[in-house]
Amino acid sequence: MLDRFVGGLLHPLIHAGHGAEFNVDGMLAEGLALAAVTNSNTKELYPPDFFEFDTLGATPTSAMSAGSSMVSRLANLALGGSNTPSTPAAAATDSSKFTSALSILNAISSDPSLAAGQVCDRDSDTKFSETLRKKGAYIREKYTSKFTVGAGKEGVNKALEEAIWTAVIIYGLGGYRPGKDFRSDFFTLHCVTSVFFLPFLITQLEHNHVAQSALVRAHFSITPAFYISRGRPALPIKAFFEPSLPEEIHQLISKYLLSVSPNESALGQKLKVTEGSHPITPIGNPFPAVILSSLHHPEEHLIKVNRALADFDERYGTRPKGYWNVEGWEDMDGTLFRRVALRTMKALGWVREGDAPGKFERDGLGWDELWD
């Protein structure tokens, strides 16, 4: 059942997560109903041994109270009705068993057998299904199975953060090429909008570490599969983070803000420039303007992805460079979420402020010819 929960472009998880976020049982039921009627087409990523995992320090879970209907339903969905305690082997806490999500992503992005055209055809309408059919077991065995959730709340939160960054990186950096306009991939975007709901679902599963771990690992497992099915676009880390954030905010947002002349006592990072006779002062956090404009956009997915990015920015936006101690990712910091949001806005258009609406990309951004 877990593979159905993350099937259908992750919509069962999204709907159930929405129900968990606002404690709306009807929306949760809708998500579970979607899971029940969604094809089981991701089972290559979730073989039986997916559920025989070592939770690295997990303690046996306590029985759920009869009144926790939402919790019990989610647990049943995640583990086929089981609330089985972790095995004694799960008491191990050897840090060598942990593999960073970014290390896994590095390996995937350099695997020649997963390059554009090797797994699925550029013109195919079933890229994701072809990817799983041809390489699903390989992706699972060689890469995603190495992602592990640690013990207790701290272990879950760490794994959750890695899953969130992975989804945003694949969508954000995957849509960026130096010297080209940013392009927003419709499929990897859903990895971002869905991972947003994991914290709410995990909270509902607070008494079941095994189910929490399975849910985080399930999402992490499917995200690289979408990335590969889109042609495994390059992830130009250094170029993506090259402009200073104040400069980028000025370039991408200043013309959409009201011209103001703040008093010198006003708080916030200020970048004063002059256009005509009107001083413009973009402030460090672009999300108020981004969210306001997104609410008026005809494409409903825009506000969904920007709401998620705003939340991630609140959680992780102060992470400094070097926070992820992984080779190749030294230039990445918590400005990731603001940069991705601003570039998404540029691609889809600030329609409230007068831009024509843009569109999402559905062809797969890993094929070089699609950027010409």
mmCIF file of C-alpha atoms in Angstrom:
data_model
loop_
_atom_site.group_PDB
_atom_site.id
_atom_site.type_symbol
_atom_site.label_atom_id
_atom_site.label_comp_id
_atom_site.label_asym_id
_atom_site.label_seq_id
_atom_site.Cartn_x
_atom_site.Cartn_y
_atom_site.Cartn_z
ATOM 1 C CA MET A 1 0.000 0.000 0.000
ATOM 2 C CA LEU A 2 2.911 2.354 0.613
ATOM 3 C CA ASP A 3 3.840 2.377 -3.067
ATOM 4 C CA ARG A 4 0.287 3.449 -3.910
ATOM 5 C CA PHE A 5 0.492 6.212 -1.293
ATOM 6 C CA VAL A 6 3.436 7.779 -3.161
ATOM 7 C CA GLY A 7 2.069 6.864 -6.607
ATOM 8 C CA GLY A 8 -0.050 9.029 -8.865
ATOM 9 C CA LEU A 9 2.574 11.794 -8.924
ATOM 10 C CA LEU A 10 2.468 11.739 -5.119
ATOM 11 C CA HIS A 11 -1.101 13.040 -4.927
ATOM 12 C CA PRO A 12 -2.383 10.529 -2.338
ATOM 13 C CA LEU A 13 0.370 11.687 0.006
ATOM 14 C CA ILE A 14 -0.365 15.339 -0.805
ATOM 15 C CA HIS A 15 -4.076 15.034 -0.044
ATOM 16 C CA ALA A 16 -3.529 13.013 3.130
ATOM 17 C CA GLY A 17 -0.822 15.442 4.192
ATOM 18 C CA HIS A 18 -3.184 18.352 3.724
ATOM 19 C CA GLY A 19 -5.633 16.574 6.000
ATOM 20 C CA ALA A 20 -2.921 16.025 8.602
ATOM 21 C CA GLU A 21 -1.789 19.656 8.399
ATOM 22 C CA PHE A 22 -5.238 21.061 9.157
ATOM 23 C CA ASN A 23 -6.619 18.027 11.048
ATOM 24 C CA VAL A 24 -9.370 17.535 8.469
ATOM 25 C CA ASP A 25 -10.433 13.892 8.482
ATOM 26 C CA GLY A 26 -12.320 14.258 5.204
ATOM 27 C CA MET A 27 -9.201 15.361 3.358
ATOM 28 C CA LEU A 28 -7.233 12.542 4.929
ATOM 29 C CA ALA A 29 -9.894 10.085 3.794
ATOM 30 C CA GLU A 30 -9.618 11.524 0.308
ATOM 31 C CA GLY A 31 -5.879 10.871 0.309
ATOM 32 C CA LEU A 32 -6.375 7.301 1.483
ATOM 33 C CA ALA A 33 -9.070 6.772 -1.144
ATOM 34 C CA LEU A 34 -6.704 8.048 -3.816
ATOM 35 C CA ALA A 35 -4.064 5.614 -2.590
ATOM 36 C CA ALA A 36 -6.547 2.738 -2.752
ATOM 37 C CA VAL A 37 -7.325 3.354 -6.436
ATOM 38 C CA THR A 38 -3.825 4.359 -7.563
ATOM 39 C CA ASN A 39 -1.913 1.831 -9.635
ATOM 40 C CA SER A 40 0.920 0.034 -7.906
ATOM 41 C CA ASN A 41 3.569 1.121 -10.396
ATOM 42 C CA THR A 42 6.422 1.999 -8.034
ATOM 43 C CA LYS A 43 6.824 -1.401 -6.410
ATOM 44 C CA GLU A 44 10.340 -1.749 -7.840
ATOM 45 C CA LEU A 45 11.400 0.855 -5.286
ATOM 46 C CA TYR A 46 9.641 -0.873 -2.394
ATOM 47 C CA PRO A 47 10.346 -4.626 -2.450
ATOM 48 C CA PRO A 48 9.554 -6.715 0.647
ATOM 49 C CA ASP A 49 12.964 -6.036 2.164
ATOM 50 C CA PHE A 50 12.155 -2.307 2.190
ATOM 51 C CA PHE A 51 10.193 -3.053 5.367
ATOM 52 C CA GLU A 52 12.967 -5.136 6.926
ATOM 53 C CA PHE A 53 15.096 -2.132 7.702
ATOM 54 C CA ASP A 54 17.403 -1.336 10.582
ATOM 55 C CA THR A 55 16.210 1.874 12.176
ATOM 56 C CA LEU A 56 19.577 2.441 13.837
ATOM 57 C CA GLY A 57 18.578 2.823 17.441
ATOM 58 C CA ALA A 58 14.815 2.782 17.284
ATOM 59 C CA THR A 59 13.077 1.496 20.382
ATOM 60 C CA PRO A 60 9.912 -0.618 20.255
ATOM 61 C CA THR A 61 6.877 1.473 19.510
ATOM 62 C CA SER A 62 4.068 1.774 22.010
ATOM 63 C CA ALA A 63 0.540 0.719 21.217
ATOM 64 C CA MET A 64 -1.664 3.467 19.876
ATOM 65 C CA SER A 65 -4.670 4.688 21.739
ATOM 66 C CA ALA A 66 -8.030 3.759 20.323
ATOM 67 C CA GLY A 67 -8.884 7.432 19.977
ATOM 68 C CA SER A 68 -5.997 8.230 17.642
ATOM 69 C CA SER A 69 -7.969 7.477 14.511
ATOM 70 C CA MET A 70 -5.862 9.609 12.189
ATOM 71 C CA VAL A 71 -2.636 8.184 13.564
ATOM 72 C CA SER A 72 -3.776 4.582 13.332
ATOM 73 C CA ARG A 73 -5.055 5.004 9.794
ATOM 74 C CA LEU A 74 -1.777 6.503 8.654
ATOM 75 C CA ALA A 75 0.187 3.748 10.367
ATOM 76 C CA ASN A 76 -1.966 1.103 8.718
ATOM 77 C CA LEU A 77 -1.356 2.728 5.365
ATOM 78 C CA ALA A 78 2.383 2.931 5.852
ATOM 79 C CA LEU A 79 2.956 -0.579 7.088
ATOM 80 C CA GLY A 80 0.026 -2.616 5.876
ATOM 81 C CA GLY A 81 -1.674 -2.611 9.275
ATOM 82 C CA SER A 82 1.415 -3.511 11.277
ATOM 83 C CA ASN A 83 2.693 -1.650 14.299
ATOM 84 C CA THR A 84 5.485 -4.145 14.798
ATOM 85 C CA PRO A 85 8.304 -2.997 17.078
ATOM 86 C CA SER A 86 11.744 -2.684 15.580
ATOM 87 C CA THR A 87 14.023 -5.674 15.915
ATOM 88 C CA PRO A 88 16.798 -5.919 18.519
ATOM 89 C CA ALA A 89 19.296 -5.281 15.747
ATOM 90 C CA ALA A 90 17.865 -1.811 15.478
ATOM 91 C CA ALA A 91 19.678 -0.815 18.650
ATOM 92 C CA ALA A 92 22.856 -0.312 16.636
ATOM 93 C CA THR A 93 23.916 3.306 16.271
ATOM 94 C CA ASP A 94 27.072 2.911 14.206
ATOM 95 C CA SER A 95 27.412 6.208 12.340
ATOM 96 C CA SER A 96 29.160 4.422 9.472
ATOM 97 C CA LYS A 97 25.762 3.055 8.465
ATOM 98 C CA PHE A 98 24.538 6.530 7.576
ATOM 99 C CA THR A 99 24.917 7.678 3.980
ATOM 100 C CA SER A 100 24.226 11.323 3.240
ATOM 101 C CA ALA A 101 21.435 12.006 0.783
ATOM 102 C CA LEU A 102 23.743 14.398 -1.068
ATOM 103 C CA SER A 103 26.414 11.714 -1.378
ATOM 104 C CA ILE A 104 23.794 9.455 -2.920
ATOM 105 C CA LEU A 105 22.756 12.269 -5.256
ATOM 106 C CA ASN A 106 26.394 12.786 -6.269
ATOM 107 C CA ALA A 107 26.692 9.121 -7.179
ATOM 108 C CA ILE A 108 23.437 9.100 -9.136
ATOM 109 C CA SER A 109 24.391 12.205 -11.104
ATOM 110 C CA SER A 110 27.677 10.638 -12.198
ATOM 111 C CA ASP A 111 26.388 7.156 -13.083
ATOM 112 C CA PRO A 112 26.682 6.820 -16.889
ATOM 113 C CA SER A 113 23.968 4.167 -17.003
ATOM 114 C CA LEU A 114 21.440 6.737 -15.732
ATOM 115 C CA ALA A 115 22.278 9.535 -18.175
ATOM 116 C CA ALA A 116 19.688 11.115 -20.464
ATOM 117 C CA GLY A 117 18.605 8.635 -23.122
ATOM 118 C CA GLN A 118 19.968 5.599 -21.292
ATOM 119 C CA VAL A 119 16.869 4.901 -19.228
ATOM 120 C CA CYS A 120 13.948 6.364 -21.151
ATOM 121 C CA ASP A 121 13.309 8.033 -24.477
ATOM 122 C CA ARG A 122 13.140 11.813 -24.706
ATOM 123 C CA ASP A 123 9.866 11.751 -26.634
ATOM 124 C CA SER A 124 8.173 9.156 -24.445
ATOM 125 C CA ASP A 125 4.979 10.045 -22.588
ATOM 126 C CA THR A 126 5.748 7.402 -19.955
ATOM 127 C CA LYS A 127 9.272 8.362 -18.897
ATOM 128 C CA PHE A 128 8.722 7.637 -15.226
ATOM 129 C CA SER A 129 7.187 4.202 -15.811
ATOM 130 C CA GLU A 130 9.985 3.289 -18.223
ATOM 131 C CA THR A 131 12.587 4.402 -15.705
ATOM 132 C CA LEU A 132 11.140 2.186 -12.994
ATOM 133 C CA ARG A 133 10.651 -0.761 -15.307
ATOM 134 C CA LYS A 134 14.207 -0.659 -16.644
ATOM 135 C CA LYS A 135 16.161 0.677 -13.684
ATOM 136 C CA GLY A 136 13.893 0.743 -10.640
ATOM 137 C CA ALA A 137 15.471 -2.249 -8.922
ATOM 138 C CA TYR A 138 18.950 -0.958 -9.774
ATOM 139 C CA ILE A 139 18.193 2.501 -8.360
ATOM 140 C CA ARG A 140 16.821 0.932 -5.211
ATOM 141 C CA GLU A 141 19.613 -1.567 -4.643
ATOM 142 C CA LYS A 142 22.577 0.636 -5.496
ATOM 143 C CA TYR A 143 21.417 4.023 -4.259
ATOM 144 C CA THR A 144 18.201 4.736 -2.401
ATOM 145 C CA SER A 145 18.472 1.730 -0.077
ATOM 146 C CA LYS A 146 21.590 3.351 1.390
ATOM 147 C CA PHE A 147 19.507 6.191 2.840
ATOM 148 C CA THR A 148 18.838 5.438 6.488
ATOM 149 C CA VAL A 149 16.784 7.051 9.229
ATOM 150 C CA GLY A 150 18.433 7.380 12.626
ATOM 151 C CA ALA A 151 17.043 6.723 16.064
ATOM 152 C CA GLY A 152 14.376 8.763 17.766
ATOM 153 C CA LYS A 153 13.032 12.185 16.952
ATOM 154 C CA GLU A 154 16.469 13.562 16.143
ATOM 155 C CA GLY A 155 17.120 10.829 13.592
ATOM 156 C CA VAL A 156 13.770 11.351 11.888
ATOM 157 C CA ASN A 157 14.213 15.128 11.755
ATOM 158 C CA LYS A 158 17.684 14.803 10.252
ATOM 159 C CA ALA A 159 16.456 12.395 7.573
ATOM 160 C CA LEU A 160 13.470 14.633 6.898
ATOM 161 C CA GLU A 161 15.725 17.634 6.357
ATOM 162 C CA GLU A 162 17.840 15.652 3.912
ATOM 163 C CA ALA A 163 14.732 14.552 2.003
ATOM 164 C CA ILE A 164 13.542 18.167 1.794
ATOM 165 C CA TRP A 165 16.852 19.531 0.534
ATOM 166 C CA THR A 166 17.121 16.698 -1.996
ATOM 167 C CA ALA A 167 13.700 17.475 -3.473
ATOM 168 C CA VAL A 168 14.415 21.217 -3.731
ATOM 169 C CA ILE A 169 17.868 20.646 -5.232
ATOM 170 C CA ILE A 170 16.553 18.303 -7.913
ATOM 171 C CA TYR A 171 13.778 20.727 -8.849
ATOM 172 C CA GLY A 172 15.690 23.985 -8.419
ATOM 173 C CA LEU A 173 19.184 23.212 -9.677
ATOM 174 C CA GLY A 174 17.771 20.810 -12.253
ATOM 175 C CA GLY A 175 15.899 23.707 -13.850
ATOM 176 C CA TYR A 176 18.919 25.998 -13.990
ATOM 177 C CA ARG A 177 21.624 26.352 -16.597
ATOM 178 C CA PRO A 178 24.069 29.269 -16.606
ATOM 179 C CA GLY A 179 23.141 31.815 -19.240
ATOM 180 C CA LYS A 180 19.676 30.317 -19.758
ATOM 181 C CA ASP A 181 16.287 31.216 -18.329
ATOM 182 C CA PHE A 182 15.200 29.052 -15.416
ATOM 183 C CA ARG A 183 12.737 26.327 -16.355
ATOM 184 C CA SER A 184 10.273 24.839 -13.897
ATOM 185 C CA ASP A 185 9.810 21.083 -14.294
ATOM 186 C CA PHE A 186 6.242 20.051 -13.520
ATOM 187 C CA PHE A 187 7.157 16.583 -12.281
ATOM 188 C CA THR A 188 10.061 17.341 -9.957
ATOM 189 C CA LEU A 189 7.998 20.272 -8.647
ATOM 190 C CA HIS A 190 5.666 17.676 -7.129
ATOM 191 C CA CYS A 191 8.587 16.255 -5.178
ATOM 192 C CA VAL A 192 8.802 19.667 -3.493
ATOM 193 C CA THR A 193 5.086 20.186 -2.898
ATOM 194 C CA SER A 194 4.712 16.675 -1.472
ATOM 195 C CA VAL A 195 7.748 16.640 0.818
ATOM 196 C CA PHE A 196 6.245 19.752 2.431
ATOM 197 C CA PHE A 197 3.582 17.531 4.010
ATOM 198 C CA LEU A 198 5.937 14.980 5.552
ATOM 199 C CA PRO A 199 6.405 16.940 8.818
ATOM 200 C CA PHE A 200 2.638 16.960 9.369
ATOM 201 C CA LEU A 201 2.263 13.255 8.630
ATOM 202 C CA ILE A 202 5.251 12.440 10.820
ATOM 203 C CA THR A 203 3.710 14.387 13.690
ATOM 204 C CA GLN A 204 0.569 12.267 13.386
ATOM 205 C CA LEU A 205 2.808 9.188 13.544
ATOM 206 C CA GLU A 206 4.780 10.347 16.586
ATOM 207 C CA HIS A 207 4.224 7.064 18.439
ATOM 208 C CA ASN A 208 5.444 4.904 15.566
ATOM 209 C CA HIS A 209 9.086 5.442 14.656
ATOM 210 C CA VAL A 210 8.994 2.541 12.210
ATOM 211 C CA ALA A 211 6.174 4.132 10.221
ATOM 212 C CA GLN A 212 7.862 7.547 10.338
ATOM 213 C CA SER A 213 11.057 6.038 8.977
ATOM 214 C CA ALA A 214 9.242 4.165 6.228
ATOM 215 C CA LEU A 215 7.441 7.304 5.092
ATOM 216 C CA VAL A 216 10.579 9.455 4.907
ATOM 217 C CA ARG A 217 12.521 6.725 3.116
ATOM 218 C CA ALA A 218 9.644 6.141 0.719
ATOM 219 C CA HIS A 219 9.637 9.777 -0.348
ATOM 220 C CA PHE A 220 13.400 9.893 -0.647
ATOM 221 C CA SER A 221 13.320 6.744 -2.785
ATOM 222 C CA ILE A 222 10.920 8.151 -5.343
ATOM 223 C CA THR A 223 12.513 11.603 -5.682
ATOM 224 C CA PRO A 224 15.707 10.433 -7.465
ATOM 225 C CA ALA A 225 13.540 8.250 -9.713
ATOM 226 C CA PHE A 226 11.702 11.340 -10.939
ATOM 227 C CA TYR A 227 15.040 13.107 -11.380
ATOM 228 C CA ILE A 228 16.403 10.296 -13.529
ATOM 229 C CA SER A 229 13.194 10.064 -15.563
ATOM 230 C CA ARG A 230 13.506 13.764 -16.456
ATOM 231 C CA GLY A 231 16.831 13.052 -18.145
ATOM 232 C CA ARG A 232 18.905 13.543 -14.991
ATOM 233 C CA PRO A 233 19.645 17.241 -15.615
ATOM 234 C CA ALA A 234 22.956 18.684 -14.471
ATOM 235 C CA LEU A 235 23.096 20.297 -11.028
ATOM 236 C CA PRO A 236 25.348 23.380 -11.471
ATOM 237 C CA ILE A 237 25.932 24.076 -7.792
ATOM 238 C CA LYS A 238 28.610 26.760 -7.984
ATOM 239 C CA ALA A 239 26.896 28.770 -10.733
ATOM 240 C CA PHE A 240 23.520 28.548 -9.015
ATOM 241 C CA PHE A 241 24.840 30.143 -5.833
ATOM 242 C CA GLU A 242 27.251 32.559 -7.490
ATOM 243 C CA PRO A 243 25.249 35.825 -7.326
ATOM 244 C CA SER A 244 24.997 37.315 -3.849
ATOM 245 C CA LEU A 245 21.452 37.006 -2.586
ATOM 246 C CA PRO A 246 20.838 40.780 -2.208
ATOM 247 C CA GLU A 247 21.990 41.232 -5.807
ATOM 248 C CA GLU A 248 19.739 38.429 -7.008
ATOM 249 C CA ILE A 249 16.763 39.770 -5.095
ATOM 250 C CA HIS A 250 17.346 43.147 -6.698
ATOM 251 C CA GLN A 251 17.585 41.675 -10.169
ATOM 252 C CA LEU A 252 14.522 39.451 -9.884
ATOM 253 C CA ILE A 253 12.134 41.285 -7.616
ATOM 254 C CA SER A 254 12.841 45.003 -7.296
ATOM 255 C CA LYS A 255 10.774 46.113 -10.283
ATOM 256 C CA TYR A 256 7.722 44.415 -8.801
ATOM 257 C CA LEU A 257 7.827 46.187 -5.445
ATOM 258 C CA LEU A 258 6.291 49.507 -4.564
ATOM 259 C CA SER A 259 8.781 52.352 -4.629
ATOM 260 C CA VAL A 260 9.425 53.360 -1.048
ATOM 261 C CA SER A 261 11.792 55.614 0.857
ATOM 262 C CA PRO A 262 12.331 53.895 4.216
ATOM 263 C CA ASN A 263 13.441 55.842 7.236
ATOM 264 C CA GLU A 264 17.002 55.085 8.244
ATOM 265 C CA SER A 265 15.654 53.287 11.326
ATOM 266 C CA ALA A 266 13.796 50.682 9.230
ATOM 267 C CA LEU A 267 15.025 47.126 9.787
ATOM 268 C CA GLY A 268 16.089 44.737 7.040
ATOM 269 C CA GLN A 269 18.894 44.368 4.557
ATOM 270 C CA LYS A 270 18.654 47.316 2.186
ATOM 271 C CA LEU A 271 19.992 47.687 -1.319
ATOM 272 C CA LYS A 272 19.326 51.235 -2.471
ATOM 273 C CA VAL A 273 19.255 51.924 -6.167
ATOM 274 C CA THR A 274 17.595 54.619 -8.191
ATOM 275 C CA GLU A 275 15.260 54.158 -11.127
ATOM 276 C CA GLY A 276 14.214 57.591 -12.285
ATOM 277 C CA SER A 277 13.524 59.524 -9.132
ATOM 278 C CA HIS A 278 12.158 56.590 -7.122
ATOM 279 C CA PRO A 279 14.442 54.874 -4.605
ATOM 280 C CA ILE A 280 13.746 51.128 -4.406
ATOM 281 C CA THR A 281 14.745 49.162 -1.336
ATOM 282 C CA PRO A 282 14.349 45.401 -1.635
ATOM 283 C CA ILE A 283 14.344 43.741 1.773
ATOM 284 C CA GLY A 284 16.213 40.526 2.507
ATOM 285 C CA ASN A 285 13.188 38.198 2.619
ATOM 286 C CA PRO A 286 11.392 38.080 -0.748
ATOM 287 C CA PHE A 287 8.650 35.657 0.326
ATOM 288 C CA PRO A 288 5.954 38.195 1.294
ATOM 289 C CA ALA A 289 6.038 39.570 -2.253
ATOM 290 C CA VAL A 290 6.377 36.088 -3.774
ATOM 291 C CA ILE A 291 3.377 34.685 -1.898
ATOM 292 C CA LEU A 292 1.208 37.732 -2.568
ATOM 293 C CA SER A 293 1.870 37.541 -6.296
ATOM 294 C CA SER A 294 1.461 33.747 -6.400
ATOM 295 C CA LEU A 295 -2.030 34.019 -4.913
ATOM 296 C CA HIS A 296 -3.143 35.859 -8.048
ATOM 297 C CA HIS A 297 -1.515 33.491 -10.543
ATOM 298 C CA PRO A 298 -3.827 31.341 -12.721
ATOM 299 C CA GLU A 299 -1.492 28.345 -12.293
ATOM 300 C CA GLU A 300 -2.435 26.889 -8.905
ATOM 301 C CA HIS A 301 0.784 24.908 -8.557
ATOM 302 C CA LEU A 302 2.774 28.127 -8.216
ATOM 303 C CA ILE A 303 1.369 29.050 -4.811
ATOM 304 C CA LYS A 304 1.770 25.435 -3.707
ATOM 305 C CA VAL A 305 5.472 25.281 -4.467
ATOM 306 C CA ASN A 306 6.155 28.747 -3.081
ATOM 307 C CA ARG A 307 4.289 27.982 0.133
ATOM 308 C CA ALA A 308 6.513 24.936 0.546
ATOM 309 C CA LEU A 309 9.677 26.907 -0.214
ATOM 310 C CA ALA A 310 8.692 29.630 2.252
ATOM 311 C CA ASP A 311 8.243 26.994 4.958
ATOM 312 C CA PHE A 312 11.605 25.390 4.179
ATOM 313 C CA ASP A 313 13.243 28.815 4.254
ATOM 314 C CA GLU A 314 11.815 29.371 7.733
ATOM 315 C CA ARG A 315 13.153 26.002 8.876
ATOM 316 C CA TYR A 316 16.532 25.884 7.182
ATOM 317 C CA GLY A 317 17.186 29.277 5.593
ATOM 318 C CA THR A 318 20.007 30.187 7.980
ATOM 319 C CA ARG A 319 22.103 27.111 7.197
ATOM 320 C CA PRO A 320 25.601 28.409 6.341
ATOM 321 C CA LYS A 321 27.898 27.304 3.564
ATOM 322 C CA GLY A 322 29.638 24.125 4.608
ATOM 323 C CA TYR A 323 26.701 22.924 6.684
ATOM 324 C CA TRP A 324 26.491 19.892 4.414
ATOM 325 C CA ASN A 325 29.901 18.333 4.775
ATOM 326 C CA VAL A 326 29.744 16.617 1.399
ATOM 327 C CA GLU A 327 32.235 17.031 -1.416
ATOM 328 C CA GLY A 328 30.926 19.256 -4.193
ATOM 329 C CA TRP A 329 28.287 20.990 -2.085
ATOM 330 C CA GLU A 330 30.520 23.464 -0.269
ATOM 331 C CA ASP A 331 28.902 26.490 -1.966
ATOM 332 C CA MET A 332 25.346 25.615 -0.969
ATOM 333 C CA ASP A 333 23.645 27.387 1.911
ATOM 334 C CA GLY A 334 20.161 28.151 3.168
ATOM 335 C CA THR A 335 19.550 30.765 0.483
ATOM 336 C CA LEU A 336 18.629 27.797 -1.733
ATOM 337 C CA PHE A 337 14.929 28.182 -1.020
ATOM 338 C CA ARG A 338 14.747 31.905 -1.781
ATOM 339 C CA ARG A 339 16.749 31.514 -4.966
ATOM 340 C CA VAL A 340 14.524 28.691 -6.201
ATOM 341 C CA ALA A 341 11.366 30.655 -5.393
ATOM 342 C CA LEU A 342 12.583 33.782 -7.188
ATOM 343 C CA ARG A 343 13.617 31.855 -10.276
ATOM 344 C CA THR A 344 10.331 29.976 -10.293
ATOM 345 C CA MET A 345 8.503 33.311 -10.192
ATOM 346 C CA LYS A 346 10.538 34.572 -13.121
ATOM 347 C CA ALA A 347 9.716 31.433 -15.117
ATOM 348 C CA LEU A 348 5.977 31.457 -14.339
ATOM 349 C CA GLY A 349 5.554 35.224 -14.349
ATOM 350 C CA TRP A 350 4.604 37.901 -11.844
ATOM 351 C CA VAL A 351 1.113 38.204 -13.327
ATOM 352 C CA ARG A 352 -0.221 40.383 -10.504
ATOM 353 C CA GLU A 353 2.482 42.875 -11.372
ATOM 354 C CA GLY A 354 1.865 42.722 -15.116
ATOM 355 C CA ASP A 355 3.908 39.815 -16.476
ATOM 356 C CA ALA A 356 2.399 37.354 -18.928
ATOM 357 C CA PRO A 357 1.990 33.880 -17.378
ATOM 358 C CA GLY A 358 4.703 31.350 -18.085
ATOM 359 C CA LYS A 359 4.345 27.592 -18.135
ATOM 360 C CA PHE A 360 5.822 24.477 -16.603
ATOM 361 C CA GLU A 361 8.161 22.213 -18.528
ATOM 362 C CA ARG A 362 7.046 18.649 -19.161
ATOM 363 C CA ASP A 363 9.594 17.389 -21.706
ATOM 364 C CA GLY A 364 12.511 16.551 -19.403
ATOM 365 C CA LEU A 365 15.298 19.046 -18.772
ATOM 366 C CA GLY A 366 18.186 16.582 -18.923
ATOM 367 C CA TRP A 367 18.267 16.517 -22.719
ATOM 368 C CA ASP A 368 20.637 19.228 -23.954
ATOM 369 C CA GLU A 369 18.738 19.869 -27.173
ATOM 370 C CA LEU A 370 15.694 21.018 -25.199
ATOM 371 C CA TRP A 371 17.696 23.994 -23.948
ATOM 372 C CA ASP A 372 18.595 25.247 -27.429
#
